[in-house]
Amino acid sequence: MTESFLAKAKAAREQRERPLRVVPEQGGDPFDAPAQQTSSGGAGYAQTALANEVDRVRTAAKGTRNDALNRAAFSLGQLVAGGELTETEVRDALTDAARTAGLDDRETAATIASGLGKGQLNPRQAPRVQILRGIYASVEQATERFEDPEPLEGVLEPAPPFPVAALPTGVGEFVAALSATTQTPPDLAAMMSMSALSVAAANRCWVSGGGSWVEALILWTITALPPASRKSPVVGAIAEPFHRLELEALTEHQQSHGAKADLLEAAESRRSTLVGKLGKVESAVERAKLEAELDAVRGEIADLTIAPPREYLVNDFTPEALALVLNENGGTIGVLDDEGGVFGAITGRYTNGTPQLDLVLTAYDGKKPYKQSRVGRRKVHIPWPAVAIGLAVQPSVLRDTTQTPVLRDRGLMGRFAYCVPHDTVGTRDNRNVPDMPAHLASQWDKTIEAITRIPLCGPDQPKRIIQLATEAHEAHLDYRDMIEPRLHQETGDLAFMSDWAGKHAGRVLRIAGLFHLAAGNDPAHPIDFRTMAAAIDVADWMLEHAVRVYGGWRAAAGGRDMTGPLAILRWIRRDGVDQFTHRDAHQALRGQGWANADAVRDALVVLVEMGWLSSVERLYADGKRRNPGGLFVAHPTLTESAR
């Protein structure tokens, strides 16, 4: 099991201290000039805060004065910790205010000491000017105050590679070969292959988590890669077995029932004629005769009507059309797509921008029936709707979801497993491309076909539920015990993405069930410990990627433009830069369209506010004058791999 994001951050915090880098005098340099944007920061901000708190203590009502003093000491202690006020000036000012309010010196000293001590444990976010000048007096002080930064998409690049060895042997070999022949990251083929296994398995088997807990073998995945990343060849190769199965089903259907089609058309024509005559006849005898003929034709139509050939995949749909497809297809269908068009349907492309999520959400859970009965539409009753989805999309598709908050509010985005892999574009070898071994493509085809041979379950047949062996169940319980405290609303590092992480234990069960079937196991046999351990390895990898995606949403929700901050963080990680000035960052990023001097300052301020950087004041060579441009210190997790 991989080390968690939080554990890595805490371990990195224990790094050894490093001395302050000596920076030569930069007097008159334009990179040390204050930013053009005006701000009421620095000493003015701190002195205003001090004056306001002192006034609150002086004017506090009798009975509330000690409490007002404690709150003032705590608030100003945060500014002391942030380097904006000295402890001496705060003590002196609050002591004078307390005396004016009528508090005795002994009580005043104890209250101020307590409030300052607690406040200094929580440094207040400094204003823009103070951040750029330097919050702390030394690198050691800045390093000691680092906490876990806000999770953010792309910050921890390179993202961990998919654990291909965790896949069932045949699937893993196919994924590795497909990745090599297309020169794409194995993550893409792995994610799409797991969704493909789900397309084959949905509504054929479920998996038990113990007691009454049952999960459908439905998996939704999204892999985000830029244009020209060869998504289409990968998706096409993985979907090929389903296209073959559909073609065979269509051919067999035409051979077995082709003659009935003409008879059915003729019978439906006679029914229309009889219905027309029935509306005009006046004689009771004639009416009875026509009704008898109509009943006979209806029976003939019923005998001639047959189910359409089996479908496995669709690439685009309206919610109404999806309901009809599911109704005629055993309640299940799959989407394996390299365009992300399904997002257009879900987010309201066909419904004036109003997302129609009820059926789609139900079709992920696979547990309760869906009924549709509306005037002018065909009645639909699906016992267990099941839609398996695998998407390979451009990163903009994920970014655009921030414009439709209902997608998260209703739980849609929490149902997807995410992957933002390292792109291979620009590093591919066009002269040494291995062919896909025929036996591996055939092996993948046989794996999919074997699962589809398991009969679909319907309303007249109980669900086929795969159980967990004792050791597998214990491993799953251990994983749940690890995830649970991380969901805590106040202290959990995954609380900001609880809509996703809260479904992760169920996602592990689904992956384990798919791996069990892909390995050729009988659904009647329980899932063993080894299969569960492999599912947990994949789940840990998914968690790392989901943290990045949700971190991007979190930043976007705060109204931050992350182009600059992400570019700075990539530079820090790539070059192992642990300390630098604004000038250093600007020179390293020059040539990028966004990176003018003030934009770099803006990005640095954002990163300090998010906890990825801190800043330290610098003095000119004379040791007296304060340089208006501080030294920036990178969070240890950004450079730990370079040490």
XYZ file of C-alpha atoms in Angstrom:
643
model
C 0.000 0.000 0.000
C 1.454 3.381 -0.970
C 2.200 6.064 1.608
C -0.642 8.538 2.002
C -0.417 12.159 0.887
C -0.730 13.381 4.478
C 1.949 11.004 5.769
C 4.388 12.196 3.126
C 3.820 15.821 4.022
C 4.356 15.168 7.752
C 7.513 13.142 7.148
C 8.964 15.872 4.959
C 8.391 18.393 7.750
C 11.189 16.770 9.736
C 13.884 17.922 7.290
C 17.117 19.374 8.681
C 17.451 23.146 9.020
C 19.438 25.054 6.389
C 21.095 28.476 6.847
C 19.783 31.647 5.229
C 21.268 32.135 1.777
C 23.315 35.304 1.418
C 21.764 37.512 -1.251
C 23.840 40.405 -2.656
C 22.546 43.937 -2.466
C 19.963 44.631 -5.150
C 19.464 48.365 -4.593
C 17.785 50.066 -7.520
C 16.974 46.781 -9.264
C 13.457 46.829 -10.791
C 12.817 43.322 -9.421
C 13.083 44.675 -5.877
C 10.608 47.471 -6.562
C 7.187 47.112 -4.893
C 4.398 45.658 -7.014
C 2.346 48.129 -9.004
C -0.841 46.950 -7.371
C -1.732 49.083 -4.340
C -2.272 47.422 -1.000
C -2.684 48.585 2.576
C -0.266 45.998 3.947
C 2.866 45.747 6.057
C 3.319 47.883 9.139
C 0.213 49.957 8.441
C -1.966 46.861 8.511
C -0.406 45.591 11.735
C -0.563 48.931 13.522
C -4.212 49.350 12.578
C -4.984 45.904 13.967
C -3.093 46.741 17.176
C -4.965 50.018 17.620
C -8.348 48.346 17.082
C -7.675 45.576 19.604
C -6.370 48.042 22.201
C -9.526 50.132 21.773
C -11.742 47.042 22.279
C -9.997 46.260 25.577
C -10.235 49.842 26.839
C -13.966 50.104 26.091
C -15.010 46.571 27.125
C -18.011 46.412 29.435
C -17.547 45.347 33.030
C -17.583 41.565 33.294
C -16.209 41.102 29.741
C -12.887 42.901 30.089
C -10.682 39.880 30.811
C -12.289 37.955 27.968
C -11.744 40.906 25.606
C -8.103 41.049 26.708
C -7.629 37.332 26.062
C -9.176 37.562 22.584
C -7.060 40.615 21.736
C -3.872 38.865 22.887
C -4.719 35.809 20.793
C -5.453 37.876 17.663
C -2.317 39.991 17.996
C -0.265 36.900 18.842
C -1.071 35.627 15.362
C 0.431 38.811 13.908
C 3.480 38.441 16.145
C 3.967 34.922 14.804
C 3.561 36.323 11.303
C 6.391 38.799 11.899
C 4.192 41.891 11.643
C 4.380 43.013 15.296
C 6.885 42.488 18.085
C 5.855 40.703 21.244
C 7.124 43.615 23.372
C 4.982 46.265 21.685
C 1.900 44.045 21.949
C 2.474 43.340 25.671
C 3.066 47.016 26.453
C 0.023 48.231 24.492
C -2.351 45.631 25.950
C -1.047 46.184 29.491
C -1.758 49.914 29.263
C -5.230 49.217 27.820
C -6.007 46.704 30.585
C -5.005 49.187 33.295
C -7.265 51.798 31.717
C -10.109 49.266 31.758
C -9.541 48.584 35.463
C -7.854 45.148 35.404
C -5.066 44.468 37.951
C -1.515 43.832 36.728
C -1.263 40.209 37.944
C -4.448 39.141 36.147
C -3.444 41.166 33.084
C 0.007 39.553 32.773
C -1.389 35.997 32.969
C -4.157 36.655 30.438
C -1.818 38.332 27.939
C 0.736 35.516 28.243
C -1.940 32.871 27.659
C -3.521 34.634 24.688
C -0.209 35.461 23.031
C 1.042 31.902 23.445
C -2.013 30.376 21.777
C -2.145 33.010 19.051
C 1.482 32.439 18.085
C 0.661 28.820 17.298
C -1.569 30.071 14.462
C 0.265 32.718 12.392
C -2.171 35.018 10.661
C -1.994 35.273 6.877
C 0.019 38.362 6.124
C -1.162 40.942 3.597
C 0.372 41.148 0.134
C 3.115 43.693 0.868
C 4.224 41.807 3.965
C 4.385 38.502 2.055
C 6.561 40.049 -0.652
C 8.879 41.705 1.879
C 9.195 38.593 4.026
C 7.034 37.260 6.836
C 9.762 35.692 8.991
C 13.205 36.786 10.127
C 15.021 33.578 9.140
C 14.686 30.454 7.028
C 14.746 28.364 10.185
C 11.724 30.204 11.552
C 9.841 29.895 8.257
C 10.604 26.180 7.993
C 9.388 25.487 11.536
C 6.021 27.111 10.775
C 5.222 25.050 7.669
C 2.033 22.989 7.858
C 0.303 20.751 5.314
C -0.357 22.885 2.198
C -3.674 22.961 0.393
C -3.931 20.015 -2.055
C -3.688 21.240 -5.612
C -3.919 19.582 -9.017
C -0.526 19.128 -10.625
C 1.559 20.250 -7.638
C 3.072 16.866 -6.850
C 4.129 16.067 -10.392
C 5.133 13.638 -11.623
C 2.029 11.787 -10.517
C 2.591 8.190 -9.411
C 2.483 5.718 -12.318
C -0.271 3.143 -12.444
C 0.689 -0.085 -10.612
C 0.374 -2.328 -13.680
C 1.621 -5.314 -11.685
C -1.568 -5.144 -9.598
C -3.736 -5.974 -12.624
C -4.691 -9.602 -13.285
C -1.830 -11.198 -15.231
C -3.450 -11.313 -18.672
C -4.887 -7.810 -18.358
C -1.600 -6.389 -17.116
C 0.332 -7.885 -20.042
C -2.169 -6.458 -22.513
C -2.065 -3.006 -20.891
C 1.749 -2.926 -20.922
C 1.893 -3.999 -24.568
C -0.780 -1.507 -25.651
C 1.041 1.288 -23.833
C 4.289 0.353 -25.576
C 2.847 0.095 -29.084
C 0.935 3.396 -28.794
C 3.687 5.074 -26.722
C 1.139 6.333 -24.236
C 1.259 6.271 -20.434
C 0.124 2.872 -19.115
C -2.309 4.740 -16.860
C -4.567 5.428 -19.853
C -4.816 1.796 -20.970
C -5.188 0.608 -17.374
C -8.076 2.938 -16.564
C -9.908 2.186 -19.801
C -9.388 -1.572 -19.375
C -10.926 -1.514 -15.893
C -13.966 0.324 -17.245
C -14.145 -2.207 -20.073
C -14.186 -5.065 -17.548
C -17.065 -3.235 -15.887
C -18.949 -2.998 -19.199
C -18.685 -6.789 -19.458
C -19.533 -7.566 -15.819
C -22.323 -5.099 -14.972
C -25.640 -6.771 -14.047
C -23.992 -10.184 -14.182
C -22.367 -10.083 -10.741
C -22.272 -7.984 -7.590
C -19.787 -8.112 -4.705
C -20.505 -8.301 -0.973
C -18.781 -6.070 1.560
C -20.220 -8.029 4.459
C -23.719 -8.148 5.912
C -26.233 -6.416 3.656
C -23.595 -4.266 1.932
C -23.520 -5.096 -1.793
C -21.719 -3.167 -4.536
C -22.436 -3.369 -8.271
C -19.474 -4.100 -10.552
C -19.805 -0.666 -12.147
C -16.709 1.486 -12.495
C -16.501 5.040 -13.865
C -13.089 6.380 -14.870
C -11.763 9.597 -16.417
C -8.231 9.960 -17.771
C -7.230 13.512 -18.742
C -4.608 13.984 -21.462
C -4.030 16.867 -23.906
C -4.631 16.679 -27.674
C -2.359 14.447 -29.795
C -1.855 12.041 -26.887
C -3.096 9.044 -28.956
C -6.147 8.454 -26.828
C -8.198 7.118 -29.749
C -5.951 4.129 -30.634
C -5.918 3.027 -26.994
C -9.688 3.312 -26.573
C -10.242 1.577 -29.918
C -8.062 -1.405 -29.020
C -9.732 -1.851 -25.643
C -13.239 -1.562 -27.099
C -12.568 -3.962 -30.000
C -13.939 -7.122 -28.287
C -17.293 -5.403 -27.757
C -17.532 -4.344 -31.399
C -16.892 -7.953 -32.420
C -19.524 -9.253 -30.009
C -22.065 -6.697 -31.248
C -21.415 -7.610 -34.876
C -21.817 -11.307 -34.110
C -25.055 -10.631 -32.230
C -26.417 -8.569 -35.132
C -25.489 -11.236 -37.700
C -27.062 -13.999 -35.627
C -30.166 -11.895 -35.056
C -30.616 -11.282 -38.780
C -30.065 -14.930 -39.650
C -32.461 -16.193 -36.985
C -35.169 -13.581 -37.190
C -34.737 -11.795 -40.514
C -37.828 -13.453 -42.030
C -39.955 -12.360 -39.107
C -39.209 -8.715 -39.795
C -41.294 -8.668 -42.986
C -44.130 -10.586 -41.319
C -44.051 -8.199 -38.352
C -44.224 -5.185 -40.670
C -47.215 -6.693 -42.503
C -48.996 -7.482 -39.224
C -48.454 -3.956 -37.916
C -49.857 -2.589 -41.193
C -52.998 -4.748 -40.814
C -53.397 -3.547 -37.237
C -53.327 0.076 -38.402
C -55.950 -0.680 -41.045
C -58.246 -2.430 -38.551
C -57.913 0.414 -36.032
C -58.936 2.865 -38.770
C -61.987 0.825 -39.717
C -62.976 0.369 -36.089
C -63.236 4.104 -35.654
C -65.771 4.368 -38.496
C -67.972 1.278 -38.077
C -71.460 1.746 -36.656
C -72.826 -1.813 -36.686
C -72.360 -3.705 -33.431
C -71.935 -6.966 -35.337
C -69.296 -5.473 -37.605
C -67.548 -3.880 -34.603
C -67.342 -7.255 -32.824
C -65.892 -8.848 -35.956
C -63.227 -6.151 -36.329
C -62.308 -6.384 -32.638
C -61.826 -10.145 -32.952
C -59.592 -9.654 -35.993
C -57.659 -6.958 -34.138
C -57.075 -9.273 -31.137
C -55.748 -11.956 -33.481
C -53.370 -9.486 -35.160
C -52.133 -8.259 -31.788
C -51.329 -11.847 -30.821
C -49.506 -12.325 -34.110
C -47.473 -9.155 -33.499
C -46.574 -10.339 -29.997
C -45.334 -13.660 -31.399
C -43.298 -11.926 -34.100
C -41.821 -9.236 -31.837
C -38.336 -10.154 -30.643
C -35.729 -8.376 -28.579
C -33.174 -6.332 -30.548
C -29.611 -7.675 -30.778
C -27.407 -7.173 -27.729
C -25.542 -3.866 -27.504
C -22.548 -3.206 -25.297
C -21.459 0.364 -26.043
C -22.909 3.778 -26.827
C -20.936 6.991 -27.263
C -23.657 9.611 -26.971
C -27.178 9.733 -25.598
C -30.004 11.807 -24.229
C -31.379 10.755 -20.825
C -34.594 9.560 -22.493
C -32.712 7.526 -25.115
C -30.485 6.047 -22.411
C -33.567 4.793 -20.567
C -34.841 3.057 -23.718
C -31.444 1.480 -24.433
C -31.211 0.134 -20.899
C -34.794 -1.114 -21.031
C -34.089 -3.155 -24.178
C -30.581 -4.244 -23.230
C -30.913 -6.117 -19.971
C -30.600 -2.927 -17.945
C -26.953 -2.350 -18.803
C -24.799 -0.460 -21.323
C -21.244 0.878 -21.500
C -19.485 4.059 -22.610
C -15.838 3.872 -23.725
C -15.096 7.202 -25.357
C -12.127 9.406 -26.202
C -14.092 12.626 -26.716
C -16.021 13.160 -23.495
C -19.304 13.681 -25.370
C -21.162 11.892 -22.617
C -20.414 14.914 -20.431
C -22.390 17.065 -22.819
C -25.432 14.865 -22.338
C -25.091 14.732 -18.581
C -24.479 18.464 -18.154
C -27.507 19.512 -20.171
C -26.502 19.870 -23.816
C -29.870 18.449 -24.889
C -31.964 19.970 -22.128
C -31.294 23.731 -22.261
C -28.393 23.483 -19.841
C -30.261 21.646 -17.086
C -28.427 18.481 -15.993
C -30.637 15.368 -15.998
C -28.849 13.256 -13.413
C -31.433 10.944 -11.828
C -31.033 7.972 -14.171
C -27.269 8.421 -14.531
C -26.712 8.472 -10.762
C -28.980 5.456 -10.283
C -27.091 3.645 -13.049
C -23.833 3.924 -11.068
C -25.278 2.544 -7.855
C -26.918 -0.430 -9.611
C -29.071 -1.190 -6.576
C -32.568 0.204 -7.068
C -35.081 0.190 -9.946
C -35.731 3.080 -12.281
C -39.217 3.789 -13.594
C -40.246 6.296 -16.251
C -43.894 6.966 -16.967
C -44.655 10.241 -18.730
C -47.380 11.376 -21.101
C -46.340 10.866 -24.704
C -43.374 8.663 -23.835
C -42.898 4.939 -23.676
C -43.096 3.461 -20.191
C -39.766 2.184 -18.866
C -39.084 -0.125 -15.941
C -35.461 -1.145 -15.317
C -34.885 -3.331 -12.220
C -31.142 -2.534 -11.909
C -29.894 0.199 -14.259
C -26.149 -0.169 -14.861
C -23.968 2.148 -16.959
C -20.192 1.556 -16.963
C -18.155 4.561 -18.150
C -14.540 4.980 -19.277
C -13.559 8.390 -20.667
C -10.276 9.653 -22.103
C -10.696 13.418 -22.328
C -8.790 16.662 -22.589
C -7.956 18.373 -19.266
C -10.360 21.200 -20.146
C -13.271 18.772 -19.665
C -12.364 18.468 -15.990
C -11.784 22.206 -15.639
C -15.175 22.947 -17.194
C -16.929 20.965 -14.472
C -16.174 23.837 -12.092
C -18.749 25.859 -14.065
C -21.498 23.374 -13.133
C -21.422 23.031 -9.317
C -24.487 20.771 -9.370
C -22.287 17.998 -10.776
C -20.474 17.840 -7.451
C -23.447 18.788 -5.308
C -25.478 15.864 -6.654
C -22.572 13.440 -6.248
C -21.783 12.846 -9.929
C -18.085 13.765 -9.772
C -17.610 11.748 -6.590
C -18.466 8.606 -8.548
C -15.550 8.846 -11.015
C -12.011 7.553 -10.520
C -9.559 10.122 -11.919
C -6.199 9.970 -13.609
C -4.010 12.864 -14.776
C -0.910 11.004 -16.008
C 2.426 12.301 -17.194
C 2.032 12.910 -20.935
C 4.456 11.237 -23.338
C 4.027 13.784 -26.149
C 7.435 15.137 -27.120
C 9.352 12.133 -25.794
C 8.030 9.368 -28.068
C 10.425 7.281 -30.163
C 8.990 7.123 -33.683
C 11.653 4.712 -34.976
C 11.377 1.905 -32.461
C 7.703 1.129 -32.004
C 6.916 -2.475 -31.031
C 3.913 -4.224 -32.568
C 1.055 -5.421 -30.402
C 1.617 -9.183 -29.901
C -1.322 -10.994 -31.485
C -1.619 -13.437 -28.597
C -2.087 -10.583 -26.092
C -4.829 -8.933 -28.163
C -6.503 -12.341 -28.447
C -6.090 -12.882 -24.719
C -7.842 -9.577 -23.984
C -10.659 -10.509 -26.351
C -11.137 -13.875 -24.612
C -11.126 -12.232 -21.160
C -13.979 -9.910 -22.124
C -15.948 -12.654 -23.874
C -15.610 -15.018 -20.914
C -17.175 -12.464 -18.575
C -20.026 -11.712 -21.013
C -20.895 -15.416 -21.068
C -22.047 -15.133 -17.453
C -25.838 -14.746 -17.782
C -27.365 -11.343 -17.046
C -29.466 -11.204 -13.901
C -33.071 -10.077 -14.227
C -36.062 -9.455 -11.961
C -36.924 -13.175 -12.000
C -33.432 -14.204 -10.865
C -31.621 -13.269 -7.630
C -28.428 -11.233 -7.860
C -25.253 -13.253 -8.353
C -23.165 -11.995 -5.421
C -19.433 -12.679 -5.044
C -18.348 -13.101 -1.423
C -15.050 -12.166 0.247
C -12.742 -14.748 1.800
C -12.023 -14.072 5.491
C -8.546 -12.606 4.893
C -9.815 -10.439 2.037
C -12.613 -9.119 4.253
C -10.103 -8.275 7.019
C -7.864 -6.459 4.523
C -10.834 -4.417 3.349
C -11.781 -3.577 6.946
C -8.197 -2.415 7.602
C -8.381 -0.135 4.585
C -11.709 1.300 5.735
C -10.195 1.930 9.181
C -7.385 3.889 7.509
C -9.738 6.020 5.388
C -12.356 6.796 8.057
C -10.439 9.300 10.253
C -9.243 11.114 7.151
C -12.885 11.983 6.391
C -13.388 13.834 9.693
C -14.939 17.227 8.972
C -12.491 19.174 11.158
C -9.278 17.135 11.283
C -9.364 14.877 8.211
C -7.089 15.689 5.258
C -9.733 14.252 2.891
C -12.674 16.181 4.330
C -12.591 18.657 1.430
C -13.302 15.777 -0.983
C -15.557 13.615 1.178
C -18.036 13.168 -1.690
C -15.311 11.153 -3.438
C -13.415 9.611 -0.541
C -16.650 8.537 1.154
C -17.292 6.188 -1.780
C -13.768 4.819 -1.920
C -14.298 1.733 0.210
C -17.094 0.676 -2.138
C -14.839 1.437 -5.104
C -12.257 -1.002 -3.699
C -14.890 -3.758 -3.585
C -15.867 -3.083 -7.193
C -12.252 -3.244 -8.372
C -11.667 -6.476 -6.444
C -14.761 -8.047 -8.037
C -13.629 -7.047 -11.537
C -10.119 -8.412 -10.938
C -11.635 -11.645 -9.623
C -13.638 -12.215 -12.809
C -10.829 -11.039 -15.133
C -8.546 -13.691 -13.622
C -11.027 -16.359 -14.748
C -12.481 -17.137 -11.321
C -15.981 -18.535 -10.893
C -18.399 -16.022 -9.282
C -19.287 -18.766 -6.775
C -15.724 -18.705 -5.424
C -14.833 -15.991 -2.873
C -12.384 -13.187 -3.581
C -9.031 -14.046 -2.011
C -6.585 -11.871 -0.064
C -4.191 -11.443 -2.990
C -6.921 -10.016 -5.225
C -8.085 -7.650 -2.475
C -4.506 -6.472 -1.872
C -4.150 -5.725 -5.590
C -7.424 -3.760 -5.554
C -6.187 -1.737 -2.573
C -2.924 -0.918 -4.391
C -4.926 0.441 -7.319
C -7.272 2.284 -4.942
C -4.321 4.017 -3.257
C -3.088 5.138 -6.674
C -6.571 6.454 -7.521
C -6.647 8.379 -4.252
C -3.383 10.173 -5.086
C -4.778 11.308 -8.440
C -8.159 12.301 -7.020
C -6.440 14.578 -4.472
C -4.846 16.460 -7.358
C -8.082 16.837 -9.314
C -10.104 17.932 -6.287
C -7.329 20.318 -5.293
C -7.720 22.032 -8.675
C -11.472 22.356 -8.154
C -10.877 23.747 -4.687
C -8.556 26.455 -5.993
C -10.920 27.350 -8.832
C -13.816 27.633 -6.398
C -11.777 30.230 -4.500
C -11.531 32.388 -7.621
C -7.786 31.884 -8.066
C -6.102 31.813 -11.454
C -3.651 28.928 -11.012
C -1.678 29.275 -14.268
C 1.185 31.155 -12.619
C 1.268 29.286 -9.288
C 1.351 25.901 -11.042
C 4.159 27.030 -13.353
C 6.232 28.191 -10.359
C 5.664 24.937 -8.497
C 6.689 22.870 -11.529
C 9.885 24.931 -11.815
C 10.666 24.420 -8.118
C 10.158 20.674 -8.335
C 11.977 20.248 -11.658
C 15.091 22.218 -10.626
C 15.050 21.403 -6.902
C 14.891 25.101 -5.949
C 14.316 25.408 -2.211
C 15.071 29.140 -1.769
C 14.754 31.930 -4.321
C 13.853 35.577 -4.896
C 11.173 37.110 -7.063
C 13.901 37.933 -9.563
C 14.987 34.267 -9.700
C 11.438 33.104 -10.427
C 10.837 35.781 -13.060
C 14.038 34.944 -14.936
C 13.351 31.193 -14.808
C 9.842 31.639 -16.244
C 10.479 34.406 -18.771
C 9.132 33.583 -22.170
C 5.862 32.256 -20.786
C 3.013 34.511 -21.842
C 1.660 35.152 -18.345
C 4.993 35.795 -16.596
C 5.446 39.559 -16.327
C 6.949 40.917 -13.102
C 3.654 41.675 -11.341
C 2.042 38.373 -12.428
C 4.948 36.482 -10.859
C 4.424 38.466 -7.635
C 0.719 37.613 -7.687
C 1.509 33.920 -8.120
C 4.007 33.960 -5.250
C 1.447 35.564 -2.935
C -1.125 32.884 -3.805
C 1.381 30.112 -3.075
C 2.263 31.599 0.298
C -1.424 31.873 1.175
C -1.942 28.217 0.213
C 1.026 27.072 2.303
C 3.321 25.934 -0.549
C 5.797 28.774 0.066
C 6.828 31.017 2.904
C 8.869 34.232 2.796
C 11.803 35.584 4.761
C 12.932 39.204 5.034
C 16.270 40.219 3.512
C 18.617 43.054 4.416
C 20.910 44.945 2.109
C 24.658 44.435 2.447
C 24.889 47.125 5.128
C 22.813 44.898 7.387
C 20.456 47.744 8.286
C 18.141 48.555 5.405
C 15.334 46.100 4.687
C 15.144 44.904 1.089
C 11.569 45.280 -0.251
C 11.929 41.894 -1.983
C 12.013 38.924 0.393
C 13.451 35.442 0.048
C 10.926 32.680 -0.715
C 11.265 29.254 0.884
C 9.660 26.173 -0.713
C 7.600 23.660 1.265
C 9.787 20.583 1.962
C 7.492 18.252 -0.019
C 8.340 20.107 -3.229
C 12.062 19.341 -3.132
C 12.296 16.189 -1.012
C 12.809 13.948 -4.073
C 15.736 16.102 -5.212
C 17.688 15.622 -1.967
